[in-house]
Coordinates of C-alpha atoms in Angstrom, one line a residue:
M1 CA -10.8 8.8 16.0
Y2 CA -11.1 11.0 19.1
Q3 CA -8.3 11.7 21.5
I4 CA -8.4 13.5 24.9
I5 CA -5.2 14.7 26.6
V6 CA -5.3 15.8 30.2
N7 CA -2.1 17.5 31.3
I8 CA -0.4 20.6 32.4
E9 CA -1.4 21.1 36.0
K10 CA -5.1 21.6 35.9
N11 CA -5.1 22.8 32.3
I12 CA -7.2 20.7 30.0
I13 CA -6.3 20.3 26.3
L14 CA -9.0 18.7 24.2
I15 CA -8.0 17.5 20.7
L16 CA -10.7 16.2 18.3
S17 CA -9.0 14.5 15.3
T18 CA -10.8 13.0 12.2
R19 CA -8.9 10.8 9.7
M20 CA -10.1 10.8 6.1
T21 CA -8.7 9.0 3.0
C22 CA -8.4 11.0 -0.2
A23 CA -10.1 9.2 -3.1
V24 CA -7.9 10.7 -5.8
C25 CA -4.6 10.0 -4.1
P26 CA -5.0 6.9 -1.8
P27 CA -1.3 6.8 -0.8
F28 CA -1.7 10.1 0.9
K29 CA -3.6 10.5 4.0
Y30 CA -5.1 13.8 5.0
T31 CA -5.7 14.5 8.6
S32 CA -8.1 17.2 9.7
T33 CA -7.5 18.2 13.3
V34 CA -9.8 20.5 15.2
L35 CA -8.0 21.8 18.2
F36 CA -9.7 23.2 21.2
F37 CA -8.0 24.0 24.5
F38 CA -9.0 25.9 27.5
L39 CA -7.0 27.0 30.5
P40 CA -9.0 27.4 33.6
A41 CA -6.0 28.6 35.6
C42 CA -5.9 31.7 33.3
S43 CA -8.3 34.5 34.0
M44 CA -9.6 37.8 32.6
T45 CA -9.7 39.2 36.1
P46 CA -7.5 42.2 36.8
Q47 CA -4.7 41.6 39.3
F48 CA -5.4 42.6 42.9
E49 CA -3.3 45.6 44.1
E50 CA -3.3 46.8 47.7
P51 CA -4.3 50.4 48.0
Q52 CA -1.4 52.7 49.1
I53 CA -3.1 53.7 52.3
V54 CA -3.5 50.0 53.3
T55 CA 0.1 49.4 52.5
S56 CA 1.2 52.3 54.7
I57 CA -0.9 51.0 57.6
A58 CA 0.6 47.6 57.2
E59 CA 4.1 49.1 57.5
S60 CA 3.2 51.2 60.6
S61 CA 5.0 50.1 63.8
H62 CA 2.9 52.0 66.4
Y63 CA -0.1 54.2 67.0
G64 CA 0.6 57.9 67.1
G65 CA -2.4 59.0 69.2
A66 CA -2.8 59.6 73.0
G67 CA -2.6 56.7 75.4
V68 CA 0.4 54.5 74.7
M69 CA -0.8 50.9 75.3
S70 CA 1.0 47.6 75.4
D71 CA 1.8 45.8 72.2
S72 CA 2.3 42.5 74.1
S73 CA 1.1 39.3 72.5
I74 CA -1.5 36.9 73.8
S75 CA -1.9 33.3 72.8
E76 CA -5.6 32.8 73.8
P77 CA -8.8 34.4 72.6
Y78 CA -9.1 37.7 74.5
E79 CA -12.7 37.8 75.8
W80 CA -12.5 41.4 77.0
W81 CA -16.1 41.5 78.5
R82 CA -15.0 39.3 81.4
E83 CA -13.1 42.1 83.0
L84 CA -16.2 44.4 82.8
G85 CA -19.0 42.1 83.9
G86 CA -17.5 38.9 85.2
K87 CA -19.4 35.7 85.2
E88 CA -22.8 37.4 84.7
L89 CA -21.9 39.3 81.6
S90 CA -20.0 36.3 80.2
E91 CA -23.2 34.2 80.5
W92 CA -25.1 36.9 78.8
V93 CA -22.7 37.0 75.9
N94 CA -23.0 33.2 75.5
Q95 CA -26.8 33.5 75.4
L96 CA -26.6 36.4 73.0
R97 CA -24.5 34.5 70.5
E98 CA -27.0 31.6 70.5
H99 CA -30.3 33.3 70.8
N100 CA -30.0 36.9 69.6
L101 CA -32.6 37.3 66.8
V102 CA -30.4 39.7 64.9
L103 CA -27.6 37.2 64.8
V104 CA -30.0 34.3 64.0
E105 CA -31.2 36.3 61.1
A106 CA -27.7 37.0 59.9
R107 CA -26.8 33.3 60.2
S108 CA -29.6 32.6 57.8
R109 CA -28.2 35.1 55.3
N110 CA -24.8 33.4 55.6
E111 CA -26.4 30.1 54.7
Q112 CA -28.0 31.6 51.7
T113 CA -24.8 33.0 50.4
R114 CA -23.0 29.7 50.9
I115 CA -25.7 27.9 48.9
S116 CA -25.5 30.6 46.2
A117 CA -21.8 30.0 45.9
R118 CA -22.4 26.3 45.5
L119 CA -25.0 27.0 42.8
K120 CA -22.5 29.1 40.9
G121 CA -20.0 26.3 41.1
G122 CA -22.4 23.9 39.5
N123 CA -22.4 25.9 36.3
R124 CA -18.9 24.7 35.6
W125 CA -19.8 21.0 35.6
P126 CA -21.3 19.1 32.7
E127 CA -25.0 18.9 32.5
V128 CA -26.3 15.4 32.0
T129 CA -29.9 14.5 31.3
L130 CA -31.7 11.1 30.7
N131 CA -34.7 10.9 28.4
N132 CA -37.1 7.9 28.2
N133 CA -39.6 7.7 25.4
A134 CA -42.3 5.1 24.5
L135 CA -44.2 5.3 21.2
R136 CA -47.1 3.2 19.8
Y137 CA -47.9 3.9 16.2
K138 CA -49.8 2.3 13.3
S139 CA -48.3 1.7 9.9
N140 CA -50.0 -0.3 7.1
N141 CA -52.8 -1.3 9.4
T142 CA -50.2 -2.8 11.8
W143 CA -49.6 -1.5 15.3
S144 CA -46.0 -1.3 16.5
N145 CA -44.1 -0.1 19.5
S146 CA -40.9 1.9 19.8
Y147 CA -38.8 2.4 22.9
S148 CA -35.8 4.7 23.3
I149 CA -33.5 5.9 26.1
G150 CA -31.3 8.9 25.4
L151 CA -28.3 10.2 27.4
N152 CA -27.5 13.9 26.7
A153 CA -24.5 15.8 28.0
S154 CA -23.4 19.4 27.5
L155 CA -20.4 21.3 28.9
D156 CA -19.6 25.0 28.7
T157 CA -15.8 24.9 28.3
D158 CA -15.4 28.3 29.9
V159 CA -12.5 29.1 27.6
F160 CA -12.0 32.6 28.9
G161 CA -12.9 32.0 32.6
G162 CA -16.2 33.8 32.8
L163 CA -18.0 31.0 34.7
R164 CA -15.0 30.5 37.0
A165 CA -14.9 34.3 37.8
S166 CA -18.6 34.2 38.4
Q167 CA -18.2 31.3 40.9
R168 CA -15.4 33.2 42.7
V169 CA -17.6 36.3 42.9
A170 CA -20.2 34.1 44.8
E171 CA -17.4 32.6 47.0
L172 CA -16.0 36.0 47.9
T173 CA -19.5 37.3 48.5
A174 CA -20.1 34.4 50.9
A175 CA -16.8 35.1 52.7
A176 CA -17.7 38.8 53.0
T177 CA -21.1 37.8 54.5
E178 CA -19.3 35.6 57.0
A179 CA -16.9 38.5 57.9
D180 CA -19.9 40.9 58.1
Y181 CA -21.5 38.4 60.6
A182 CA -18.4 38.6 62.7
A183 CA -18.6 42.4 62.7
L184 CA -22.3 42.3 63.6
E185 CA -21.6 39.8 66.4
Q186 CA -18.9 42.0 67.9
Q187 CA -21.2 45.0 67.6
Q188 CA -23.9 43.2 69.5
I189 CA -21.5 42.1 72.2
A190 CA -20.3 45.7 72.6
T191 CA -23.9 47.0 72.8
L192 CA -24.7 44.4 75.4
A193 CA -21.6 45.4 77.4
N194 CA -22.6 49.0 77.2
N195 CA -26.2 48.2 78.3
Y196 CA -24.8 46.2 81.2
L197 CA -22.6 49.2 82.2
A198 CA -25.6 51.6 81.9
A199 CA -27.7 49.3 84.0
A200 CA -25.0 49.0 86.6
A201 CA -24.5 52.8 86.7
L202 CA -28.2 53.3 87.1
K203 CA -28.3 50.8 89.9
R204 CA -25.4 52.6 91.7
R205 CA -27.1 56.0 91.1
L206 CA -30.3 54.6 92.6
R207 CA -28.4 53.5 95.7
L208 CA -26.8 57.0 95.8
A209 CA -30.3 58.6 95.5
R210 CA -31.7 56.5 98.4
S211 CA -28.6 57.2 100.5
A212 CA -29.0 60.9 99.8
A213 CA -32.7 60.7 100.8
E214 CA -31.7 59.0 104.1
S215 CA -29.1 61.8 104.7
Y216 CA -31.7 64.5 104.0
Q217 CA -34.1 62.7 106.4
T218 CA -31.4 62.7 109.1
T219 CA -30.8 66.5 108.4
L220 CA -34.5 67.1 108.7
N221 CA -34.7 65.3 112.0
V222 CA -31.7 67.2 113.5
T223 CA -33.1 70.5 112.2
D224 CA -36.6 69.8 113.6
G225 CA -35.1 68.8 116.9
Q226 CA -33.0 71.9 117.2
Y227 CA -36.0 74.1 116.4
R228 CA -38.1 72.4 119.0
T229 CA -35.4 72.9 121.6
G230 CA -35.3 76.6 120.8
S231 CA -31.9 76.8 119.1
K232 CA -31.1 80.3 118.1
L233 CA -29.5 79.1 114.8
T234 CA -32.6 77.2 113.7
S235 CA -36.0 78.6 112.6
A236 CA -39.2 77.2 111.2
T237 CA -37.9 78.3 107.7
D238 CA -34.9 76.0 108.2
V239 CA -37.2 73.1 109.0
Q240 CA -39.2 73.8 105.8
I241 CA -36.1 74.0 103.7
A242 CA -34.9 70.7 105.1
R243 CA -38.2 69.1 104.3
Q244 CA -38.2 70.5 100.8
N245 CA -34.7 69.0 100.1
L246 CA -35.9 65.7 101.4
D247 CA -38.9 65.7 99.1
S248 CA -36.7 66.7 96.1
A249 CA -34.3 63.8 96.9
L250 CA -37.2 61.3 97.1
A251 CA -38.6 62.5 93.8
D252 CA -35.4 61.5 92.0
I253 CA -35.8 57.8 93.0
P254 CA -38.9 56.8 90.8
D255 CA -37.2 58.3 87.7
L256 CA -34.1 56.3 88.3
E257 CA -36.1 53.2 88.9
T258 CA -37.9 53.7 85.6
Q259 CA -34.7 54.2 83.7
L260 CA -33.2 51.1 85.2
T261 CA -36.3 49.0 84.3
I262 CA -36.2 50.3 80.7
Q263 CA -32.5 49.5 80.5
L264 CA -33.1 46.0 81.7
F265 CA -35.9 45.6 79.2
E266 CA -33.5 46.5 76.4
I267 CA -31.1 43.7 77.6
D268 CA -34.1 41.3 77.6
G269 CA -34.6 42.2 73.9
Q270 CA -31.0 41.5 73.1
L271 CA -31.1 38.1 74.8
A272 CA -34.4 37.2 73.2
R273 CA -36.1 37.1 76.6
F274 CA -39.5 38.2 77.7
P275 CA -39.4 41.7 79.3
G276 CA -38.7 41.5 83.0
V277 CA -36.7 38.3 83.1
T278 CA -33.3 40.0 83.6
A279 CA -34.6 42.3 86.4
K280 CA -35.2 39.2 88.5
T281 CA -31.6 38.1 88.5
F282 CA -29.6 41.2 87.7
E283 CA -26.7 41.7 90.2
G284 CA -24.4 43.8 88.1
D285 CA -22.3 46.7 89.4
L286 CA -19.7 48.9 87.8
P287 CA -16.4 47.0 87.7
S288 CA -13.2 48.0 89.4
V289 CA -10.9 47.9 86.4
S290 CA -7.4 49.0 86.9
D291 CA -5.5 51.1 84.3
A292 CA -3.6 48.0 83.1
D293 CA -2.3 48.1 79.6
I294 CA -4.5 46.7 76.9
P295 CA -2.6 44.5 74.4
I296 CA -3.6 46.5 71.3
G297 CA -0.7 45.2 69.1
M298 CA 0.5 47.0 66.0
P299 CA -1.6 49.0 63.4
A300 CA -0.9 46.3 60.8
S301 CA -2.9 43.8 62.9
L302 CA -6.1 45.9 62.2
L303 CA -6.0 44.5 58.7
T304 CA -6.6 41.0 60.0
R305 CA -8.5 41.7 63.2
R306 CA -11.2 44.0 61.9
P307 CA -14.1 42.2 60.3
D308 CA -15.2 45.4 58.5
V309 CA -11.8 45.8 56.8
A310 CA -12.0 42.1 55.7
V311 CA -15.5 42.8 54.3
A312 CA -14.2 45.8 52.3
E313 CA -11.3 43.8 50.9
L314 CA -13.4 40.8 49.9
Q315 CA -15.9 43.1 48.2
Y316 CA -13.1 44.8 46.3
R317 CA -11.8 41.4 45.2
A318 CA -15.3 40.3 44.2
A319 CA -15.7 43.5 42.1
L320 CA -12.4 42.6 40.3
E321 CA -13.9 39.2 39.5
D322 CA -17.0 40.9 38.1
V323 CA -14.7 42.8 35.8
G324 CA -13.3 39.4 34.6
V325 CA -16.9 38.2 34.0
A326 CA -17.7 41.2 32.0
R327 CA -14.5 40.9 30.0
A328 CA -15.0 37.2 29.3
S329 CA -18.5 37.8 27.9
Q330 CA -16.9 39.8 25.0
F331 CA -15.1 36.6 23.7
P332 CA -16.4 33.5 22.0
G333 CA -18.1 30.8 24.1
L334 CA -17.5 27.2 23.3
T335 CA -20.1 24.5 24.3
L336 CA -19.6 20.8 23.8
R337 CA -22.6 18.5 23.5
S338 CA -23.0 14.8 23.1
N339 CA -25.9 12.4 22.7
L340 CA -26.3 8.6 23.0
I341 CA -29.7 7.2 22.1
F342 CA -30.7 3.5 22.2
T343 CA -33.8 2.4 20.3
S344 CA -35.7 -0.9 20.1
N345 CA -39.2 -2.2 19.4
Y346 CA -39.0 -4.2 22.7
P347 CA -38.2 -2.8 26.2
G348 CA -35.9 -5.7 27.0
Q349 CA -33.7 -5.1 23.9
V350 CA -33.1 -1.4 24.3
F351 CA -29.5 -1.9 25.6
D352 CA -28.6 -4.7 23.1
F353 CA -26.5 -2.1 21.1
V354 CA -28.4 -3.1 17.9
D355 CA -29.9 0.2 17.1
Y356 CA -28.3 3.2 18.7
T357 CA -27.1 6.7 17.7
A358 CA -24.1 8.6 19.1
S359 CA -23.1 12.2 18.3
L360 CA -20.6 14.7 19.5
F361 CA -20.5 18.3 18.4
A362 CA -19.3 21.7 19.4
S363 CA -21.0 25.1 19.3
L364 CA -18.9 28.3 19.1
V365 CA -20.8 31.6 19.7
Q366 CA -19.1 35.0 19.2
P367 CA -21.0 38.2 20.1
V368 CA -20.9 40.5 17.1
F369 CA -23.2 43.4 17.7
Q370 CA -25.2 44.3 20.8
G371 CA -25.2 48.1 20.6
G372 CA -22.2 48.5 22.9
R373 CA -23.8 46.7 25.8
L374 CA -20.9 44.3 26.5
R375 CA -18.3 47.0 26.2
N376 CA -20.2 49.4 28.5
E377 CA -20.9 46.6 31.0
F378 CA -17.1 46.0 31.2
R379 CA -16.5 49.7 31.8
L380 CA -19.3 49.8 34.4
Q381 CA -17.8 46.9 36.4
R382 CA -14.3 48.4 36.2
A383 CA -15.7 51.7 37.6
K384 CA -17.4 49.8 40.4
A385 CA -14.1 48.0 41.2
N386 CA -12.3 51.3 41.4
E387 CA -15.0 52.6 43.8
L388 CA -14.7 49.6 46.1
G389 CA -10.9 49.8 46.0
F390 CA -11.2 53.4 47.4
A391 CA -13.9 52.1 49.9
Y392 CA -11.4 49.5 51.0
A393 CA -8.7 52.1 51.6
R394 CA -11.3 54.4 53.4
T395 CA -12.4 51.5 55.7
A396 CA -8.8 50.7 56.7
L397 CA -8.1 54.4 57.4
A398 CA -11.3 54.7 59.4
A399 CA -10.3 51.7 61.4
L400 CA -7.0 53.3 62.3
S401 CA -8.8 56.6 63.2
E402 CA -11.3 54.8 65.4
V403 CA -8.5 53.2 67.4
E404 CA -6.7 56.5 67.8
T405 CA -10.0 58.1 68.9
A406 CA -10.7 55.4 71.4
L407 CA -7.2 55.7 72.8
A408 CA -7.7 59.5 73.2
K409 CA -11.1 59.0 74.9
L410 CA -9.7 56.4 77.2
A411 CA -6.8 58.6 78.3
G412 CA -9.1 61.6 78.9
N413 CA -11.7 59.6 80.8
S414 CA -9.0 58.0 82.9
A415 CA -7.6 61.4 83.9
R416 CA -11.1 62.7 84.7
V417 CA -12.0 59.7 86.9
R418 CA -8.8 60.1 88.9
L419 CA -9.6 63.8 89.5
L420 CA -13.2 63.2 90.4
R421 CA -12.2 60.5 92.9
D422 CA -10.1 63.2 94.6
A423 CA -13.0 65.6 94.4
V424 CA -15.4 63.1 96.0
E425 CA -13.0 62.5 98.9
S426 CA -12.6 66.2 99.5
A427 CA -16.4 66.7 99.4
R428 CA -16.9 63.8 101.8
L429 CA -14.6 65.3 104.3
S430 CA -16.2 68.7 104.0
D431 CA -19.7 67.1 104.5
E432 CA -18.6 65.2 107.6
L433 CA -17.1 68.3 109.1
V434 CA -20.1 70.5 108.5
Q435 CA -22.5 67.8 109.7
N436 CA -20.7 67.5 113.0
R437 CA -20.7 71.2 113.5
H438 CA -24.4 71.3 112.6
R439 CA -25.2 68.7 115.3
Q440 CA -23.4 70.8 117.8
G441 CA -25.4 73.9 116.8
L442 CA -22.3 75.6 115.4
E443 CA -23.2 75.6 111.7
T444 CA -26.2 76.8 109.7
L445 CA -28.5 74.5 107.8
L446 CA -27.8 76.3 104.5
K447 CA -24.1 75.3 104.9
V448 CA -25.1 71.7 105.6
L449 CA -27.3 71.5 102.5
E450 CA -24.7 73.2 100.4
T451 CA -21.9 70.7 101.3
R452 CA -24.3 67.8 101.0
R453 CA -25.4 68.8 97.5
A454 CA -21.8 69.2 96.5
L455 CA -21.0 65.7 97.7
D456 CA -24.0 64.2 95.9
T457 CA -23.1 66.0 92.7
E458 CA -19.5 64.8 92.8
R459 CA -20.6 61.3 93.5
E460 CA -23.0 61.4 90.6
N461 CA -20.4 62.8 88.3
L462 CA -17.9 60.1 89.4
I463 CA -20.5 57.3 88.6
L464 CA -21.1 58.8 85.1
A465 CA -17.4 59.3 84.5
E466 CA -16.6 55.7 85.4
Q467 CA -19.4 54.6 83.1
S468 CA -17.8 56.7 80.3
L469 CA -14.4 55.2 81.1
Y470 CA -15.6 51.6 80.8
E471 CA -17.6 52.5 77.7
A472 CA -14.3 53.9 76.2
R473 CA -12.6 50.6 76.9
V474 CA -15.5 48.9 75.1
D475 CA -15.0 51.2 72.2
L476 CA -11.3 50.5 72.1
Y477 CA -11.9 46.7 72.2
L478 CA -14.4 47.0 69.4
S479 CA -12.2 49.3 67.3
L480 CA -9.5 46.7 67.6
G481 CA -11.8 44.0 66.2
G482 CA -13.4 42.5 69.3
I483 CA -12.2 39.0 69.9
W484 CA -8.7 38.5 68.5
F485 CA -5.4 36.8 68.8
A486 CA -2.5 39.3 69.2
D487 CA -0.2 36.8 67.5
E488 CA -2.3 34.8 65.0
P489 CA -1.2 31.1 65.1
E490 CA 0.0 29.6 61.9
Q491 CA -2.9 27.9 60.2
Q492 CA -4.2 27.1 56.7
D493 CA -5.5 30.3 55.1
T494 CA -8.9 29.3 53.7
T495 CA -9.7 32.8 52.5
L496 CA -6.5 32.9 50.5
S497 CA -7.9 30.1 48.3
M498 CA -10.6 32.4 47.2
V499 CA -8.2 35.2 46.3
P500 CA -7.9 35.7 42.6
R501 CA -4.6 35.0 41.2
K502 CA -3.5 36.0 37.6
A503 CA -1.8 33.3 35.6
S504 CA 1.9 34.0 35.2
N505 CA 3.6 34.2 31.8
A506 CA 5.6 31.1 32.8
V507 CA 2.5 29.0 33.2
T508 CA 1.1 30.3 29.9
E509 CA 4.3 29.4 28.1
L510 CA 4.3 26.0 29.6
C511 CA 0.7 25.4 28.4
L512 CA 1.6 26.5 24.9
S513 CA 4.8 24.5 24.7
S514 CA 3.1 21.4 25.9
L515 CA 0.3 22.0 23.4
E516 CA 2.8 22.3 20.5
S517 CA 4.6 19.1 21.7
A518 CA 1.3 17.2 21.7
I519 CA 0.5 18.4 18.1
K520 CA 4.0 17.4 16.9
N521 CA 3.7 14.0 18.4
R522 CA 0.3 13.5 16.9
C523 CA 1.6 14.5 13.4
V524 CA 4.6 12.1 13.7
H525 CA 2.2 9.3 14.7
D526 CA 0.0 10.0 11.7
R527 CA 2.9 10.0 9.3
N528 CA 4.2 6.7 10.7
R529 CA 0.8 5.1 10.2

C-alpha cells in the first residue's frame, strides 16, 4: 500500500508504507514504514543581510555636498534629455533604444540568461521518458514477436534545496543582466546627449570663427582704406598685420569643420546609421537651460534608481544562493524512480493489462570522501559571497559619491558660466568702443586687434563653459539613475519574489508537528485494521 500526503503550505510529505503479515504470529501485524519528506521552503542559503553602509545611505535624509537641489517628487517618467536637445534629441534617443547595436547585443544576452533560468528550473521537475521496443526472435525453430512500451519517471527530491538554490542563482543572474541592460541603456543615452552637446558646441564655435573672420576682414578693409588715404596712424605694417590676423582666423575654420564632421560620424555610429546621414539633418544648438532645481530626491532613492546598485545587490544575493548550493551538496541526495512496462506478443494487445511490470524505488546517495572538495567548495563560495557583499557596499557608496561630485561640478560650472557671460558683455562693449574710434582714426590697429582677440577668447570660453555645464547636468542625471520616478508608484515587486528567504522556526515546527500527526494517524489506522 502506498500513500501520498500533500500538505503544509508547499511542503510535500511522501510516506511509503508496506504491510506484511508475520507467519509465526498471524494475529499481529507488522507495519514497516519508510518515511521521506522534503521541505522546498527550507533552504541552506545564508540569510541576506544589508551591508552597514547601504543601511546608512537608506537612512540619509539629504545630500551633504555643494549645490542644494530640490527633493520634490514627480509622478511621470523624467526624460531629462528633452530639456537639452528638444525634439531632435528625443527622436535620437528613441532610435538609439531600438537600433543601437550595443543595446541589441545586450538584449540578446538578456534572452540567454532568461532561457538559462528556465533550464535550471526544469531540473526540479520529474523526468519522464517513453520507450518502445519490438523484438523478433526464434525459439525451438519457431519465430515469435515481442512488443513492449515502457514509461519511466525519475525525480530528484531536492531534500536540502540544492536544485532550488541553483534555480534561484539563474533567476537572480537573469535579473542582474536585466538591470545591467538598464544601466547600459542609460549610459548610451548619456553618451548620445554628450555627443549632441559637443556637436552643438562645435557648430556654435564654427559660427563664431566665421564671424571672427568677417570681423577681421572688415578690420583689414578699414586699415587698408586708411593707409591708402594717407592716415598718419596707419602704415603698411598695419595692413600686413591685419591681413595676417584674417588668414589666422580663416585657418581655424577647416579644423572646426573637421571636428564637427567627426563628431556627427560618432552619432551616426550610435544610431546605427551610415556615416554622413546625421550631418544632412542636424540642426542642434546649445540649449538655454535655466538654473531650475533638479528633483534629485533623497539619497535612499539611489538604492532603487541606480541600475548598477541593483546589479551589485542581485549578484550578492546570487552568491549567497551559490553558498546554499555548495552546502546542500554535502548532504544526501534522494532520487525516486518508477517504471511501468507493458509487454505483448501482438501490437494490438500491448495495453490489455495482461502482461505488465510496475516498479517504484528510491536511491539515497551520501558523499563520503572526496578529498575535501565539497568542504572547500563551500568555503570558496562563502568567500565569494563576502567579496560581493563588500562590492555591493562599495557600489552604493560610489553611487552616493558620484551624485555629490556631479552636484559640485554643476555648482562650479554654473558660477563660471555666469561670470563668463559678464566677461563677454564687457569685452563686447570694449570692442565696439575701440572699433568706433579706429574708424574715426583715433585708435591704433594693435588696440583693435587686442580687444577683438579678447572678445573672441571670452566667447570661445563661454561656449566651452556652457558645454561643460550641460555635460555636468547629464552627469547628474546619470548619477541619479537616468530615467526614474521620484516617488515610485505602488506595484507588485517582481524582483522580491526572487529574493532568498530563510524558513522561519515557526514554519519548521509546523512541518514537523504535521508530520508527527500524520504518522500517529497512520499508526492508529493500522491498529484498528
